[in-house]
């Protein structure tokens, strides 16, 4: 993008880099906002279909404009701040949640060479940036000065920390196999990975259990059902969002779905070939890589919605047990198994 503005438009390098970066950010952020609106609609239609209902079908053709109508409704509402709340932090919390959901997309590769920031430590950036999301929840719960949001914030902090540990060990196994923290390199290393013609770490018997652990952990990390203990209506009213209204509430809403899309993209990128077609067959590469990536993201989003519509909510002790007593030992075991296999395969047995 920088070379385009420098060579075609004739801008000096500094200005070409600045304008190119801003344009690249808008090319990611604006379609992402539209995608969030549409997957909210898709989520509701999937739930409705699984419950033998119609779902949104009035606003616009087939109800496609329902999300925009809901957005306009909350935009026109008054933002009510509780008298005893910490006003500054109360308004800052949804901004943090929404912003963190956007900044991680800076290192997600949409196609070969199509990435905003192709840094060598992209995976570490994802871990560092996504872990900041817990601050939005904690600040929202504390600043509301209400017991239900505060309990929800404590739950959210414990839940996110618990599953981030397991996710970290899962990613170590991926990094060991790919030999890089760069997300584009991780994708290219999945080309012809199994039997010389199947693309994706997920088809590897050693890494497939880690793909399953990562998928489930990503649901817990985004507080999606059956792991939505932070918003358990029967216990905490609406959780950390209880005191929020208008656009402040909408920012939490948009941030949640942007995080869900991000986790779907990471599932596709880390284990299922990213922009690569499922099979390393020349005719399939005629389809643009970004189409393959979007198709995989939509598949994983369907899985997220399917689970939400069919699996009952966990108890809190079950949630913690799954994270600490099952996923953590399992992911640590597979780190040793993957590293051991790679040592034998790449270094060999010492004489």
mmCIF file of C-alpha atoms in Angstrom:
data_model
loop_
_atom_site.group_PDB
_atom_site.id
_atom_site.type_symbol
_atom_site.label_atom_id
_atom_site.label_comp_id
_atom_site.label_asym_id
_atom_site.label_seq_id
_atom_site.Cartn_x
_atom_site.Cartn_y
_atom_site.Cartn_z
ATOM 1 C CA UNK A 1 0.000 0.000 0.000
ATOM 2 C CA UNK A 2 2.904 2.345 0.804
ATOM 3 C CA UNK A 3 4.545 1.706 -2.579
ATOM 4 C CA UNK A 4 1.219 2.363 -4.322
ATOM 5 C CA UNK A 5 0.870 5.849 -2.831
ATOM 6 C CA UNK A 6 4.575 6.514 -3.319
ATOM 7 C CA UNK A 7 4.854 5.405 -6.945
ATOM 8 C CA UNK A 8 1.350 6.050 -8.297
ATOM 9 C CA UNK A 9 0.234 9.108 -6.336
ATOM 10 C CA UNK A 10 3.719 10.552 -5.964
ATOM 11 C CA UNK A 11 3.684 11.111 -2.208
ATOM 12 C CA UNK A 12 6.987 11.183 -0.285
ATOM 13 C CA UNK A 13 7.761 8.004 1.648
ATOM 14 C CA UNK A 14 6.665 9.304 5.089
ATOM 15 C CA UNK A 15 3.294 10.494 3.818
ATOM 16 C CA UNK A 16 2.864 7.413 1.624
ATOM 17 C CA UNK A 17 3.431 5.180 4.663
ATOM 18 C CA UNK A 18 1.004 7.194 6.816
ATOM 19 C CA UNK A 19 -1.783 7.315 4.215
ATOM 20 C CA UNK A 20 -1.238 3.672 3.257
ATOM 21 C CA UNK A 21 -1.453 2.572 6.888
ATOM 22 C CA UNK A 22 -4.650 4.557 7.505
ATOM 23 C CA UNK A 23 -6.257 3.159 4.343
ATOM 24 C CA UNK A 24 -5.227 -0.386 5.304
ATOM 25 C CA UNK A 25 -6.737 0.037 8.771
ATOM 26 C CA UNK A 26 -10.014 1.278 7.275
ATOM 27 C CA UNK A 27 -10.048 -1.605 4.778
ATOM 28 C CA UNK A 28 -9.976 -3.979 7.745
ATOM 29 C CA UNK A 29 -12.076 -2.097 10.335
ATOM 30 C CA UNK A 30 -15.024 -1.041 8.141
ATOM 31 C CA UNK A 31 -15.712 -4.485 6.594
ATOM 32 C CA UNK A 32 -15.238 -5.984 10.060
ATOM 33 C CA UNK A 33 -17.975 -3.725 11.459
ATOM 34 C CA UNK A 34 -20.286 -4.771 8.629
ATOM 35 C CA UNK A 35 -19.370 -8.418 9.225
ATOM 36 C CA UNK A 36 -20.181 -8.075 12.935
ATOM 37 C CA UNK A 37 -23.633 -6.705 12.105
ATOM 38 C CA UNK A 38 -24.301 -9.556 9.696
ATOM 39 C CA UNK A 39 -23.066 -12.358 11.966
ATOM 40 C CA UNK A 40 -25.338 -11.089 14.736
ATOM 41 C CA UNK A 41 -28.165 -11.607 12.253
ATOM 42 C CA UNK A 42 -26.744 -15.003 11.251
ATOM 43 C CA UNK A 43 -26.396 -16.018 14.906
ATOM 44 C CA UNK A 44 -30.051 -15.264 15.589
ATOM 45 C CA UNK A 45 -31.174 -17.103 12.447
ATOM 46 C CA UNK A 46 -29.146 -20.190 13.386
ATOM 47 C CA UNK A 47 -30.609 -20.228 16.916
ATOM 48 C CA UNK A 48 -34.097 -19.802 15.464
ATOM 49 C CA UNK A 49 -33.637 -22.631 12.967
ATOM 50 C CA UNK A 50 -32.437 -24.992 15.690
ATOM 51 C CA UNK A 51 -35.436 -24.056 17.832
ATOM 52 C CA UNK A 52 -37.818 -24.412 14.851
ATOM 53 C CA UNK A 53 -38.506 -20.674 14.741
ATOM 54 C CA UNK A 54 -38.142 -18.083 11.973
ATOM 55 C CA UNK A 55 -35.895 -15.551 13.648
ATOM 56 C CA UNK A 56 -35.527 -11.987 12.271
ATOM 57 C CA UNK A 57 -37.660 -11.738 9.124
ATOM 58 C CA UNK A 58 -39.412 -8.321 9.137
ATOM 59 C CA UNK A 59 -36.852 -5.498 8.915
ATOM 60 C CA UNK A 60 -35.551 -5.496 5.347
ATOM 61 C CA UNK A 61 -35.534 -8.440 2.920
ATOM 62 C CA UNK A 62 -35.378 -11.689 4.929
ATOM 63 C CA UNK A 63 -34.739 -9.535 8.031
ATOM 64 C CA UNK A 64 -31.228 -8.595 6.873
ATOM 65 C CA UNK A 65 -31.516 -5.067 8.271
ATOM 66 C CA UNK A 66 -32.498 -6.182 11.791
ATOM 67 C CA UNK A 67 -28.988 -5.620 13.210
ATOM 68 C CA UNK A 68 -28.872 -2.102 11.752
ATOM 69 C CA UNK A 69 -32.295 -1.326 13.226
ATOM 70 C CA UNK A 70 -31.114 -2.543 16.637
ATOM 71 C CA UNK A 71 -27.955 -0.440 16.297
ATOM 72 C CA UNK A 72 -29.984 2.668 15.460
ATOM 73 C CA UNK A 73 -32.261 2.007 18.430
ATOM 74 C CA UNK A 74 -29.424 1.862 20.970
ATOM 75 C CA UNK A 75 -27.708 4.848 19.333
ATOM 76 C CA UNK A 76 -30.803 7.001 19.918
ATOM 77 C CA UNK A 77 -31.190 5.907 23.544
ATOM 78 C CA UNK A 78 -29.855 7.884 26.477
ATOM 79 C CA UNK A 79 -26.674 6.676 28.170
ATOM 80 C CA UNK A 80 -27.588 6.321 31.839
ATOM 81 C CA UNK A 81 -24.731 6.335 34.348
ATOM 82 C CA UNK A 82 -25.543 5.152 37.891
ATOM 83 C CA UNK A 83 -25.109 7.849 40.526
ATOM 84 C CA UNK A 84 -22.592 5.871 42.561
ATOM 85 C CA UNK A 85 -20.579 4.664 39.550
ATOM 86 C CA UNK A 86 -17.080 5.860 38.693
ATOM 87 C CA UNK A 87 -18.049 7.844 35.586
ATOM 88 C CA UNK A 88 -14.656 7.867 33.854
ATOM 89 C CA UNK A 89 -13.953 4.172 34.257
ATOM 90 C CA UNK A 90 -17.601 3.298 33.577
ATOM 91 C CA UNK A 91 -17.351 4.862 30.100
ATOM 92 C CA UNK A 92 -13.797 3.632 29.500
ATOM 93 C CA UNK A 93 -14.593 -0.084 29.961
ATOM 94 C CA UNK A 94 -16.661 -0.637 26.779
ATOM 95 C CA UNK A 95 -14.124 1.398 24.772
ATOM 96 C CA UNK A 96 -11.338 -0.928 25.956
ATOM 97 C CA UNK A 97 -13.362 -4.032 25.093
ATOM 98 C CA UNK A 98 -14.228 -2.771 21.620
ATOM 99 C CA UNK A 99 -10.730 -1.442 20.852
ATOM 100 C CA UNK A 100 -8.946 -4.637 21.901
ATOM 101 C CA UNK A 101 -11.290 -6.626 19.660
ATOM 102 C CA UNK A 102 -10.074 -4.547 16.681
ATOM 103 C CA UNK A 103 -6.328 -4.194 17.249
ATOM 104 C CA UNK A 104 -5.621 -7.936 17.124
ATOM 105 C CA UNK A 105 -6.743 -8.044 13.484
ATOM 106 C CA UNK A 106 -3.592 -6.082 12.586
ATOM 107 C CA UNK A 107 -1.542 -9.311 12.361
ATOM 108 C CA UNK A 108 -4.152 -11.694 10.905
ATOM 109 C CA UNK A 109 -3.093 -12.673 7.340
ATOM 110 C CA UNK A 110 -6.050 -12.641 4.928
ATOM 111 C CA UNK A 111 -4.025 -13.936 2.008
ATOM 112 C CA UNK A 112 -0.372 -14.366 1.114
ATOM 113 C CA UNK A 113 1.146 -10.898 1.523
ATOM 114 C CA UNK A 114 -2.198 -9.361 2.565
ATOM 115 C CA UNK A 115 -1.708 -8.427 6.222
ATOM 116 C CA UNK A 116 -1.579 -5.042 7.922
ATOM 117 C CA UNK A 117 1.511 -5.830 10.001
ATOM 118 C CA UNK A 118 3.511 -8.927 9.080
ATOM 119 C CA UNK A 119 5.637 -8.966 12.245
ATOM 120 C CA UNK A 120 7.809 -11.917 13.257
ATOM 121 C CA UNK A 121 6.168 -12.195 16.672
ATOM 122 C CA UNK A 122 2.578 -12.012 15.420
ATOM 123 C CA UNK A 123 1.411 -14.851 17.645
ATOM 124 C CA UNK A 124 2.870 -13.208 20.744
ATOM 125 C CA UNK A 125 1.113 -9.974 19.735
ATOM 126 C CA UNK A 126 -2.186 -11.869 19.506
ATOM 127 C CA UNK A 127 -1.710 -13.319 23.003
ATOM 128 C CA UNK A 128 -0.662 -9.982 24.488
ATOM 129 C CA UNK A 129 -3.423 -7.909 22.875
ATOM 130 C CA UNK A 130 -6.260 -10.394 23.373
ATOM 131 C CA UNK A 131 -5.397 -10.788 27.070
ATOM 132 C CA UNK A 132 -6.126 -7.075 27.528
ATOM 133 C CA UNK A 133 -9.824 -7.784 27.006
ATOM 134 C CA UNK A 134 -10.149 -8.898 30.627
ATOM 135 C CA UNK A 135 -9.483 -5.303 31.736
ATOM 136 C CA UNK A 136 -12.666 -4.106 30.044
ATOM 137 C CA UNK A 137 -14.707 -6.668 31.981
ATOM 138 C CA UNK A 138 -13.002 -6.021 35.326
ATOM 139 C CA UNK A 139 -13.269 -2.236 34.996
ATOM 140 C CA UNK A 140 -16.937 -2.478 33.936
ATOM 141 C CA UNK A 141 -17.795 -4.640 36.940
ATOM 142 C CA UNK A 142 -15.903 -2.517 39.451
ATOM 143 C CA UNK A 143 -16.884 0.928 38.099
ATOM 144 C CA UNK A 144 -20.611 0.053 38.123
ATOM 145 C CA UNK A 145 -20.494 -0.097 41.952
ATOM 146 C CA UNK A 146 -23.087 -2.873 41.891
ATOM 147 C CA UNK A 147 -22.707 -6.356 43.337
ATOM 148 C CA UNK A 148 -23.908 -8.368 40.321
ATOM 149 C CA UNK A 149 -21.540 -6.724 37.809
ATOM 150 C CA UNK A 150 -18.720 -7.048 40.357
ATOM 151 C CA UNK A 151 -19.317 -10.790 40.809
ATOM 152 C CA UNK A 152 -19.431 -11.136 37.021
ATOM 153 C CA UNK A 153 -16.119 -9.306 36.671
ATOM 154 C CA UNK A 154 -14.457 -11.679 39.147
ATOM 155 C CA UNK A 155 -15.827 -14.649 37.253
ATOM 156 C CA UNK A 156 -14.670 -13.208 33.943
ATOM 157 C CA UNK A 157 -11.142 -12.578 35.199
ATOM 158 C CA UNK A 158 -10.776 -16.103 36.596
ATOM 159 C CA UNK A 159 -12.293 -17.665 33.482
ATOM 160 C CA UNK A 160 -10.144 -15.805 30.968
ATOM 161 C CA UNK A 161 -6.909 -16.365 32.899
ATOM 162 C CA UNK A 162 -7.685 -20.070 33.313
ATOM 163 C CA UNK A 163 -8.204 -20.731 29.627
ATOM 164 C CA UNK A 164 -5.418 -18.434 28.433
ATOM 165 C CA UNK A 165 -2.948 -20.739 30.184
ATOM 166 C CA UNK A 166 -4.210 -23.746 28.213
ATOM 167 C CA UNK A 167 -4.280 -21.703 24.993
ATOM 168 C CA UNK A 168 -0.653 -20.690 25.586
ATOM 169 C CA UNK A 169 0.509 -24.316 25.746
ATOM 170 C CA UNK A 170 -1.569 -25.191 22.674
ATOM 171 C CA UNK A 171 0.152 -22.400 20.746
ATOM 172 C CA UNK A 172 3.569 -23.643 21.879
ATOM 173 C CA UNK A 173 2.858 -26.930 20.092
ATOM 174 C CA UNK A 174 1.927 -25.021 16.919
ATOM 175 C CA UNK A 175 5.042 -22.832 17.111
ATOM 176 C CA UNK A 176 7.278 -25.878 17.632
ATOM 177 C CA UNK A 177 5.904 -27.520 14.499
ATOM 178 C CA UNK A 178 5.923 -24.391 12.330
ATOM 179 C CA UNK A 179 9.211 -23.069 13.688
ATOM 180 C CA UNK A 180 7.962 -19.471 13.739
ATOM 181 C CA UNK A 181 5.756 -17.002 15.620
ATOM 182 C CA UNK A 182 4.822 -15.291 12.343
ATOM 183 C CA UNK A 183 1.213 -16.089 11.418
ATOM 184 C CA UNK A 184 1.896 -16.025 7.670
ATOM 185 C CA UNK A 185 4.745 -18.515 8.114
ATOM 186 C CA UNK A 186 2.521 -20.735 10.276
ATOM 187 C CA UNK A 187 -0.006 -20.831 7.423
ATOM 188 C CA UNK A 188 2.570 -21.584 4.715
ATOM 189 C CA UNK A 189 4.061 -24.391 6.853
ATOM 190 C CA UNK A 190 0.658 -26.127 6.689
ATOM 191 C CA UNK A 191 0.866 -26.548 2.901
ATOM 192 C CA UNK A 192 1.026 -30.225 1.939
ATOM 193 C CA UNK A 193 1.455 -31.036 5.619
ATOM 194 C CA UNK A 194 -0.196 -34.476 5.643
ATOM 195 C CA UNK A 195 0.569 -37.082 2.954
ATOM 196 C CA UNK A 196 2.001 -34.276 0.832
ATOM 197 C CA UNK A 197 -1.359 -32.944 -0.364
ATOM 198 C CA UNK A 198 -3.534 -32.007 2.647
ATOM 199 C CA UNK A 199 -3.194 -28.458 4.022
ATOM 200 C CA UNK A 200 -3.604 -27.903 7.740
ATOM 201 C CA UNK A 201 -2.093 -28.833 11.095
ATOM 202 C CA UNK A 202 -5.537 -29.980 12.230
ATOM 203 C CA UNK A 203 -5.201 -33.148 10.138
ATOM 204 C CA UNK A 204 -2.075 -34.104 12.084
ATOM 205 C CA UNK A 205 -2.879 -36.791 14.716
ATOM 206 C CA UNK A 206 -0.551 -35.050 17.190
ATOM 207 C CA UNK A 207 -2.023 -31.581 16.673
ATOM 208 C CA UNK A 208 -5.700 -32.464 16.138
ATOM 209 C CA UNK A 209 -6.408 -32.809 19.903
ATOM 210 C CA UNK A 210 -4.811 -29.376 20.342
ATOM 211 C CA UNK A 211 -7.113 -27.995 17.621
ATOM 212 C CA UNK A 212 -10.110 -29.280 19.612
ATOM 213 C CA UNK A 213 -8.754 -27.841 22.873
ATOM 214 C CA UNK A 214 -8.143 -24.491 21.172
ATOM 215 C CA UNK A 215 -11.661 -24.414 19.713
ATOM 216 C CA UNK A 216 -13.296 -25.088 23.084
ATOM 217 C CA UNK A 217 -10.935 -22.708 24.893
ATOM 218 C CA UNK A 218 -11.711 -19.966 22.379
ATOM 219 C CA UNK A 219 -15.400 -20.328 23.263
ATOM 220 C CA UNK A 220 -14.523 -19.956 26.947
ATOM 221 C CA UNK A 221 -12.190 -17.032 26.212
ATOM 222 C CA UNK A 222 -15.005 -15.129 24.455
ATOM 223 C CA UNK A 223 -17.571 -16.070 27.152
ATOM 224 C CA UNK A 224 -19.780 -17.851 24.644
ATOM 225 C CA UNK A 225 -22.276 -20.476 25.765
ATOM 226 C CA UNK A 226 -21.911 -22.924 27.407
ATOM 227 C CA UNK A 227 -19.185 -20.846 29.077
ATOM 228 C CA UNK A 228 -21.170 -17.597 29.472
ATOM 229 C CA UNK A 229 -20.922 -17.606 33.269
ATOM 230 C CA UNK A 230 -20.160 -13.861 33.215
ATOM 231 C CA UNK A 231 -23.656 -13.204 31.822
ATOM 232 C CA UNK A 232 -25.612 -15.941 33.580
ATOM 233 C CA UNK A 233 -29.057 -14.303 33.575
ATOM 234 C CA UNK A 234 -30.494 -16.532 36.279
ATOM 235 C CA UNK A 235 -27.646 -15.625 38.658
ATOM 236 C CA UNK A 236 -26.184 -12.230 37.696
ATOM 237 C CA UNK A 237 -29.016 -10.451 35.812
ATOM 238 C CA UNK A 238 -26.854 -9.513 32.796
ATOM 239 C CA UNK A 239 -23.425 -9.727 34.399
ATOM 240 C CA UNK A 240 -20.903 -6.926 34.013
ATOM 241 C CA UNK A 241 -23.206 -5.233 31.459
ATOM 242 C CA UNK A 242 -26.138 -4.907 33.876
ATOM 243 C CA UNK A 243 -25.798 -1.149 34.478
ATOM 244 C CA UNK A 244 -24.999 -0.269 30.847
ATOM 245 C CA UNK A 245 -27.352 1.165 28.245
ATOM 246 C CA UNK A 246 -27.318 2.851 24.835
ATOM 247 C CA UNK A 247 -24.026 2.873 22.868
ATOM 248 C CA UNK A 248 -21.972 1.833 25.911
ATOM 249 C CA UNK A 249 -23.884 -1.454 25.939
ATOM 250 C CA UNK A 250 -23.629 -1.714 22.146
ATOM 251 C CA UNK A 251 -19.822 -1.450 22.297
ATOM 252 C CA UNK A 252 -19.712 -4.513 24.570
ATOM 253 C CA UNK A 253 -22.051 -6.253 22.156
ATOM 254 C CA UNK A 254 -19.944 -5.397 19.094
ATOM 255 C CA UNK A 255 -16.712 -6.223 20.905
ATOM 256 C CA UNK A 256 -17.998 -9.659 21.854
ATOM 257 C CA UNK A 257 -18.861 -10.570 18.276
ATOM 258 C CA UNK A 258 -15.627 -9.081 16.924
ATOM 259 C CA UNK A 259 -13.760 -11.312 19.392
ATOM 260 C CA UNK A 260 -15.784 -14.313 18.239
ATOM 261 C CA UNK A 261 -14.851 -13.572 14.619
ATOM 262 C CA UNK A 262 -11.215 -13.198 15.672
ATOM 263 C CA UNK A 263 -11.206 -16.574 17.417
ATOM 264 C CA UNK A 264 -12.805 -18.171 14.360
ATOM 265 C CA UNK A 265 -10.054 -16.612 12.225
ATOM 266 C CA UNK A 266 -7.339 -17.896 14.596
ATOM 267 C CA UNK A 267 -8.819 -21.403 14.536
ATOM 268 C CA UNK A 268 -8.681 -21.325 10.747
ATOM 269 C CA UNK A 269 -5.203 -19.766 10.622
ATOM 270 C CA UNK A 270 -3.421 -21.868 13.228
ATOM 271 C CA UNK A 271 -4.825 -25.316 12.488
ATOM 272 C CA UNK A 272 -6.802 -25.445 9.261
ATOM 273 C CA UNK A 273 -4.608 -23.803 6.642
ATOM 274 C CA UNK A 274 -5.755 -20.169 6.812
ATOM 275 C CA UNK A 275 -6.001 -18.877 3.246
ATOM 276 C CA UNK A 276 -4.908 -22.243 1.789
ATOM 277 C CA UNK A 277 -7.492 -24.600 0.248
ATOM 278 C CA UNK A 278 -8.092 -27.845 2.180
ATOM 279 C CA UNK A 279 -6.183 -29.878 -0.432
ATOM 280 C CA UNK A 280 -2.924 -28.941 -2.141
ATOM 281 C CA UNK A 281 -4.399 -29.242 -5.651
ATOM 282 C CA UNK A 282 -3.574 -26.625 -8.291
ATOM 283 C CA UNK A 283 -7.167 -25.876 -9.522
ATOM 284 C CA UNK A 284 -8.249 -24.993 -5.960
ATOM 285 C CA UNK A 285 -5.659 -22.203 -5.836
ATOM 286 C CA UNK A 286 -7.626 -20.399 -8.560
ATOM 287 C CA UNK A 287 -10.047 -19.418 -5.783
ATOM 288 C CA UNK A 288 -8.611 -16.354 -3.973
ATOM 289 C CA UNK A 289 -7.114 -17.222 -0.602
ATOM 290 C CA UNK A 290 -9.277 -14.683 1.201
ATOM 291 C CA UNK A 291 -12.371 -16.640 0.075
ATOM 292 C CA UNK A 292 -11.003 -19.841 1.621
ATOM 293 C CA UNK A 293 -10.243 -17.978 4.856
ATOM 294 C CA UNK A 294 -13.729 -16.439 5.004
ATOM 295 C CA UNK A 295 -15.327 -19.840 4.326
ATOM 296 C CA UNK A 296 -13.417 -21.375 7.238
ATOM 297 C CA UNK A 297 -14.304 -18.439 9.517
ATOM 298 C CA UNK A 298 -17.989 -18.872 8.659
ATOM 299 C CA UNK A 299 -17.766 -22.625 9.346
ATOM 300 C CA UNK A 300 -16.285 -22.061 12.790
ATOM 301 C CA UNK A 301 -18.841 -19.338 13.518
ATOM 302 C CA UNK A 302 -21.567 -21.844 12.685
ATOM 303 C CA UNK A 303 -19.975 -24.247 15.194
ATOM 304 C CA UNK A 304 -19.967 -21.469 17.836
ATOM 305 C CA UNK A 305 -23.678 -20.779 17.198
ATOM 306 C CA UNK A 306 -24.526 -24.487 17.064
ATOM 307 C CA UNK A 307 -22.944 -25.068 20.475
ATOM 308 C CA UNK A 308 -24.680 -22.000 21.932
ATOM 309 C CA UNK A 309 -28.060 -23.194 20.697
ATOM 310 C CA UNK A 310 -27.742 -26.780 21.901
ATOM 311 C CA UNK A 311 -25.404 -27.105 24.924
ATOM 312 C CA UNK A 312 -26.662 -26.080 28.382
ATOM 313 C CA UNK A 313 -24.572 -23.713 30.505
ATOM 314 C CA UNK A 314 -21.812 -25.177 32.685
ATOM 315 C CA UNK A 315 -21.712 -24.711 36.423
ATOM 316 C CA UNK A 316 -18.832 -22.514 37.532
ATOM 317 C CA UNK A 317 -16.968 -25.364 39.232
ATOM 318 C CA UNK A 318 -17.289 -27.431 36.040
ATOM 319 C CA UNK A 319 -15.866 -24.557 34.041
ATOM 320 C CA UNK A 320 -12.824 -24.231 36.307
ATOM 321 C CA UNK A 321 -12.265 -27.997 36.456
ATOM 322 C CA UNK A 322 -12.284 -28.260 32.668
ATOM 323 C CA UNK A 323 -9.709 -25.488 32.335
ATOM 324 C CA UNK A 324 -7.293 -26.406 35.140
ATOM 325 C CA UNK A 325 -7.654 -30.189 35.551
ATOM 326 C CA UNK A 326 -8.252 -31.289 31.953
ATOM 327 C CA UNK A 327 -7.110 -28.736 29.365
ATOM 328 C CA UNK A 328 -3.971 -27.573 31.169
ATOM 329 C CA UNK A 329 -2.477 -31.073 31.784
ATOM 330 C CA UNK A 330 -3.591 -32.214 28.317
ATOM 331 C CA UNK A 331 -2.016 -29.265 26.517
ATOM 332 C CA UNK A 332 1.189 -29.595 28.572
ATOM 333 C CA UNK A 333 1.369 -33.306 27.749
ATOM 334 C CA UNK A 334 1.057 -32.605 24.042
ATOM 335 C CA UNK A 335 3.814 -29.972 24.214
ATOM 336 C CA UNK A 336 6.142 -32.750 25.440
ATOM 337 C CA UNK A 337 4.830 -35.212 22.841
ATOM 338 C CA UNK A 338 5.189 -32.760 19.940
ATOM 339 C CA UNK A 339 8.645 -31.599 21.014
ATOM 340 C CA UNK A 340 9.758 -35.205 21.524
ATOM 341 C CA UNK A 341 8.501 -36.260 18.112
ATOM 342 C CA UNK A 342 10.191 -33.299 16.424
ATOM 343 C CA UNK A 343 13.475 -34.052 18.178
ATOM 344 C CA UNK A 344 13.368 -37.636 16.947
ATOM 345 C CA UNK A 345 12.286 -36.636 13.449
ATOM 346 C CA UNK A 346 14.645 -33.671 12.898
ATOM 347 C CA UNK A 347 17.623 -34.548 15.058
ATOM 348 C CA UNK A 348 17.353 -38.308 15.278
ATOM 349 C CA UNK A 349 18.244 -40.812 17.972
ATOM 350 C CA UNK A 350 21.774 -40.223 19.325
ATOM 351 C CA UNK A 351 24.189 -43.021 18.536
#
